[in-house]
């Protein structure tokens, strides 16, 4: 984290400027809670030099490592709609149902007081699904919806057309690392992200994240680079083989 602060030109701890708060948004895909996962991984976290501390909010935790900056963990949910589009809801500790329509899923996220993010995915915003996304972006309603870019996208110098359209239509685009279920991708966690400006309460990270994301009116500064063309093709081919082998 300290190396990342230096790379981004952010104020280190001890400077007069307020040091940045590092937040990892973890998207759960099942009914397990963040607390149960951290409990199960407590031994491995300690071996890696991390100490897990509580906060005043459920679905959150703070990890400390030596004298470095703390890492705040905020739980969210990743669900698949009836149209086979992904929706991220954060912060969210509720078990959101998959298989609902896109509209119903977005309404469920709002009922849980979560910020809904519609993440781009390779091949997922094309064809019939692409037309559904386009219709949503061209609709007059916003309802606080954000769009998601990710560090797994091979960058050819231009963003996907629907991400560009969304930004033009006033949908802020946030970036995440989005690691694939590949062993080497454990190192990709936190390698891409967005820098948000505003107040942050370390004892209430979920409330802070909700407010910061909810107040976005334009795309925040992003960091991180996508993979090279060979790595991108190999990872996508592996994912297709993994799906066909289920």
Coordinates of C-alpha atoms in Angstrom, one line a residue:
X1 CA 0.0 0.0 0.0
X2 CA 2.8 2.4 0.8
X3 CA 4.4 1.6 -2.6
X4 CA 1.1 2.2 -4.3
X5 CA 0.7 5.6 -2.5
X6 CA 4.1 6.6 -3.8
X7 CA 3.3 5.5 -7.4
X8 CA 0.1 7.6 -7.3
X9 CA 1.7 10.6 -5.7
X10 CA -0.5 10.5 -2.7
X11 CA 0.4 11.9 0.7
X12 CA 2.2 9.3 3.0
X13 CA 1.3 8.9 6.6
X14 CA 2.9 11.6 8.7
X15 CA 2.6 14.4 6.1
X16 CA 0.5 17.4 6.8
X17 CA -2.0 16.3 4.1
X18 CA -4.6 13.7 5.1
X19 CA -3.2 10.3 4.2
X20 CA -5.4 8.2 1.8
X21 CA -7.7 5.5 3.2
X22 CA -7.4 2.2 1.3
X23 CA -10.7 0.3 0.9
X24 CA -11.1 -3.1 -0.7
X25 CA -14.7 -3.8 -1.9
X26 CA -15.2 -7.6 -1.7
X27 CA -18.0 -9.0 -3.7
X28 CA -19.5 -12.2 -2.3
X29 CA -21.3 -14.6 -4.7
X30 CA -22.9 -16.8 -2.1
X31 CA -24.6 -16.6 1.3
X32 CA -21.3 -16.6 3.3
X33 CA -20.6 -13.4 5.2
X34 CA -17.4 -11.4 5.2
X35 CA -16.9 -12.2 8.9
X36 CA -17.1 -15.9 8.4
X37 CA -14.5 -15.8 5.6
X38 CA -12.1 -13.7 7.6
X39 CA -12.6 -16.1 10.5
X40 CA -11.8 -19.0 8.3
X41 CA -8.7 -17.3 6.9
X42 CA -7.5 -15.9 10.2
X43 CA -4.4 -18.2 10.4
X44 CA -3.3 -17.4 6.8
X45 CA -3.8 -13.6 7.4
X46 CA -1.6 -13.8 10.5
X47 CA 1.1 -15.8 8.5
X48 CA 1.0 -13.0 5.9
X49 CA 1.5 -10.4 8.7
X50 CA -2.1 -9.0 8.8
X51 CA -4.1 -8.4 12.0
X52 CA -7.9 -8.2 11.6
X53 CA -9.7 -5.6 13.7
X54 CA -13.4 -4.8 14.0
X55 CA -15.3 -1.7 13.1
X56 CA -18.6 -0.2 14.3
X57 CA -20.5 -1.7 11.3
X58 CA -21.4 -5.2 10.2
X59 CA -19.9 -6.5 6.9
X60 CA -16.7 -4.5 7.4
X61 CA -13.3 -5.1 8.9
X62 CA -9.9 -3.4 9.1
X63 CA -6.6 -5.1 8.4
X64 CA -3.4 -3.8 9.9
X65 CA 0.1 -4.8 8.8
X66 CA 3.0 -3.4 10.9
X67 CA 3.3 0.3 10.6
X68 CA 1.8 0.6 7.1
X69 CA -1.6 2.1 6.3
X70 CA -4.6 0.0 7.3
X71 CA -6.8 -1.8 4.7
X72 CA -10.5 -1.4 5.2
X73 CA -12.7 -4.3 3.9
X74 CA -16.3 -3.7 2.9
X75 CA -18.6 -6.5 1.9
X76 CA -20.8 -6.4 -1.2
X77 CA -22.7 -8.8 -3.4
X78 CA -22.4 -10.0 -7.0
X79 CA -25.5 -11.4 -8.6
X80 CA -26.5 -12.5 -12.1
X81 CA -29.8 -11.3 -13.5
X82 CA -32.3 -13.2 -15.6
X83 CA -30.7 -11.6 -18.6
X84 CA -27.3 -13.0 -17.6
X85 CA -25.9 -9.6 -16.7
X86 CA -23.9 -9.1 -13.6
X87 CA -24.8 -6.5 -11.0
X88 CA -22.6 -5.5 -8.0
X89 CA -24.2 -4.1 -4.9
X90 CA -22.0 -2.4 -2.3
X91 CA -21.9 -2.0 0.6
X92 CA -24.3 -4.9 1.1
X93 CA -24.5 -7.7 3.6
X94 CA -27.9 -8.9 2.5
X95 CA -28.2 -12.1 0.4
X96 CA -29.5 -10.8 -2.9
X97 CA -31.2 -13.3 -5.1
X98 CA -29.9 -14.1 -8.6
X99 CA -32.2 -14.8 -11.5
X100 CA -34.3 -11.7 -11.1
X101 CA -34.7 -9.2 -14.0
X102 CA -32.2 -6.4 -14.3
X103 CA -34.8 -3.9 -13.1
X104 CA -35.8 -6.0 -10.1
X105 CA -32.2 -6.6 -9.2
X106 CA -31.4 -2.8 -9.2
X107 CA -34.5 -2.2 -7.0
X108 CA -33.4 -4.9 -4.6
X109 CA -30.0 -3.3 -4.3
X110 CA -31.6 0.1 -3.5
X111 CA -33.8 -1.6 -0.8
X112 CA -30.6 -2.8 0.8
X113 CA -29.3 0.7 0.7
X114 CA -26.5 -0.4 -1.6
X115 CA -25.0 1.4 -4.6
X116 CA -25.6 -0.7 -7.7
X117 CA -22.7 -1.1 -10.2
X118 CA -23.2 -2.6 -13.7
X119 CA -19.8 -4.0 -14.5
X120 CA -18.5 -4.4 -18.1
X121 CA -17.5 -7.9 -19.0
X122 CA -15.8 -9.4 -22.1
X123 CA -18.6 -10.7 -24.3
X124 CA -21.3 -9.8 -21.8
X125 CA -22.2 -6.4 -23.3
X126 CA -22.7 -7.6 -26.8
X127 CA -25.7 -8.9 -28.8
X128 CA -29.0 -9.2 -27.0
X129 CA -27.4 -8.3 -23.6
X130 CA -25.7 -5.3 -25.2
X131 CA -29.0 -4.0 -26.4
X132 CA -30.4 -4.3 -22.9
X133 CA -27.5 -2.3 -21.5
X134 CA -27.8 0.3 -24.2
X135 CA -31.6 0.7 -23.5
X136 CA -30.8 1.2 -19.8
X137 CA -28.1 3.8 -20.6
X138 CA -30.4 5.7 -22.9
X139 CA -33.3 5.7 -20.4
X140 CA -34.0 9.0 -18.6
X141 CA -33.8 7.4 -15.1
X142 CA -30.4 7.2 -13.3
X143 CA -31.2 6.0 -9.7
X144 CA -27.6 6.3 -8.7
X145 CA -26.4 3.5 -11.0
X146 CA -22.7 3.3 -11.7
X147 CA -20.8 1.5 -14.4
X148 CA -17.8 -0.7 -13.7
X149 CA -14.6 -1.0 -15.7
X150 CA -11.9 -3.5 -14.6
X151 CA -8.3 -4.3 -14.6
X152 CA -8.8 -7.5 -16.6
X153 CA -9.8 -5.6 -19.8
X154 CA -7.2 -5.5 -22.6
X155 CA -6.8 -1.8 -23.4
X156 CA -6.5 -1.0 -27.1
X157 CA -6.5 2.7 -26.5
X158 CA -10.3 3.0 -26.6
X159 CA -12.9 2.0 -24.1
X160 CA -15.8 -0.3 -25.0
X161 CA -18.5 1.7 -26.8
X162 CA -21.1 1.2 -24.1
X163 CA -18.8 2.3 -21.4
X164 CA -18.1 5.5 -23.4
X165 CA -21.8 5.9 -24.1
X166 CA -22.6 5.5 -20.4
X167 CA -20.0 8.2 -19.4
X168 CA -21.5 10.5 -22.0
X169 CA -25.0 9.9 -20.6
X170 CA -23.8 10.9 -17.1
X171 CA -23.2 7.4 -15.6
X172 CA -19.9 7.6 -13.5
X173 CA -17.5 4.8 -14.4
X174 CA -15.5 3.2 -11.5
X175 CA -12.7 0.8 -11.8
X176 CA -11.8 -2.4 -9.9
X177 CA -9.3 -5.2 -10.2
X178 CA -11.9 -8.0 -10.8
X179 CA -9.5 -11.0 -10.4
X180 CA -10.4 -14.2 -12.2
X181 CA -10.5 -17.6 -10.3
X182 CA -6.9 -18.2 -11.4
X183 CA -4.2 -18.9 -8.8
X184 CA -1.9 -16.2 -10.1
X185 CA -4.7 -13.6 -10.0
X186 CA -4.4 -13.4 -6.2
X187 CA -1.8 -10.8 -6.9
X188 CA -4.2 -8.7 -8.9
X189 CA -6.4 -7.9 -6.0
X190 CA -6.2 -4.1 -5.5
X191 CA -4.0 -3.6 -8.6
X192 CA -6.6 -1.5 -10.3
X193 CA -9.1 0.9 -8.7
X194 CA -10.6 4.4 -8.3
X195 CA -9.5 7.3 -6.2
X196 CA -12.5 9.0 -4.5
X197 CA -12.3 12.4 -2.8
X198 CA -14.3 13.1 0.4
X199 CA -14.5 12.4 4.1
X200 CA -13.9 8.9 5.4
X201 CA -14.6 7.5 8.8
X202 CA -12.4 4.5 9.5
X203 CA -14.9 3.2 12.1
X204 CA -17.7 3.3 9.6
X205 CA -16.2 2.4 6.2
X206 CA -19.4 1.1 4.7
X207 CA -21.3 4.3 5.4
X208 CA -18.3 6.3 4.0
X209 CA -18.1 4.2 0.9
X210 CA -21.9 4.5 0.3
X211 CA -21.7 8.3 0.6
X212 CA -18.7 8.6 -1.6
X213 CA -20.1 6.4 -4.4
X214 CA -23.5 7.9 -4.1
X215 CA -22.2 11.4 -4.5
X216 CA -20.2 10.7 -7.7
X217 CA -21.2 12.9 -10.6
X218 CA -18.3 12.2 -12.9
X219 CA -15.7 9.4 -13.4
X220 CA -13.1 9.4 -10.6
X221 CA -9.4 9.1 -11.3
X222 CA -8.5 5.5 -12.1
X223 CA -5.3 3.6 -11.6
X224 CA -3.9 0.3 -12.8
X225 CA -3.2 -1.2 -16.2
X226 CA -4.9 -4.0 -18.1
X227 CA -3.1 -7.2 -19.2
X228 CA -1.2 -7.7 -22.4
X229 CA -2.9 -9.2 -25.4
X230 CA -1.4 -12.7 -24.9
X231 CA -2.3 -12.9 -21.2
X232 CA -5.8 -11.6 -22.0
X233 CA -6.5 -14.2 -24.7
X234 CA -5.1 -17.0 -22.5
X235 CA -7.2 -16.0 -19.5
X236 CA -10.4 -15.7 -21.5
X237 CA -9.8 -19.1 -23.2
X238 CA -9.2 -20.7 -19.7
X239 CA -12.5 -19.2 -18.5
X240 CA -14.4 -20.7 -21.5
X241 CA -12.8 -24.1 -20.9
X242 CA -13.7 -23.9 -17.2
X243 CA -17.3 -23.1 -18.0
X244 CA -17.6 -25.8 -20.6
X245 CA -16.2 -28.4 -18.1
X246 CA -18.8 -27.7 -15.4

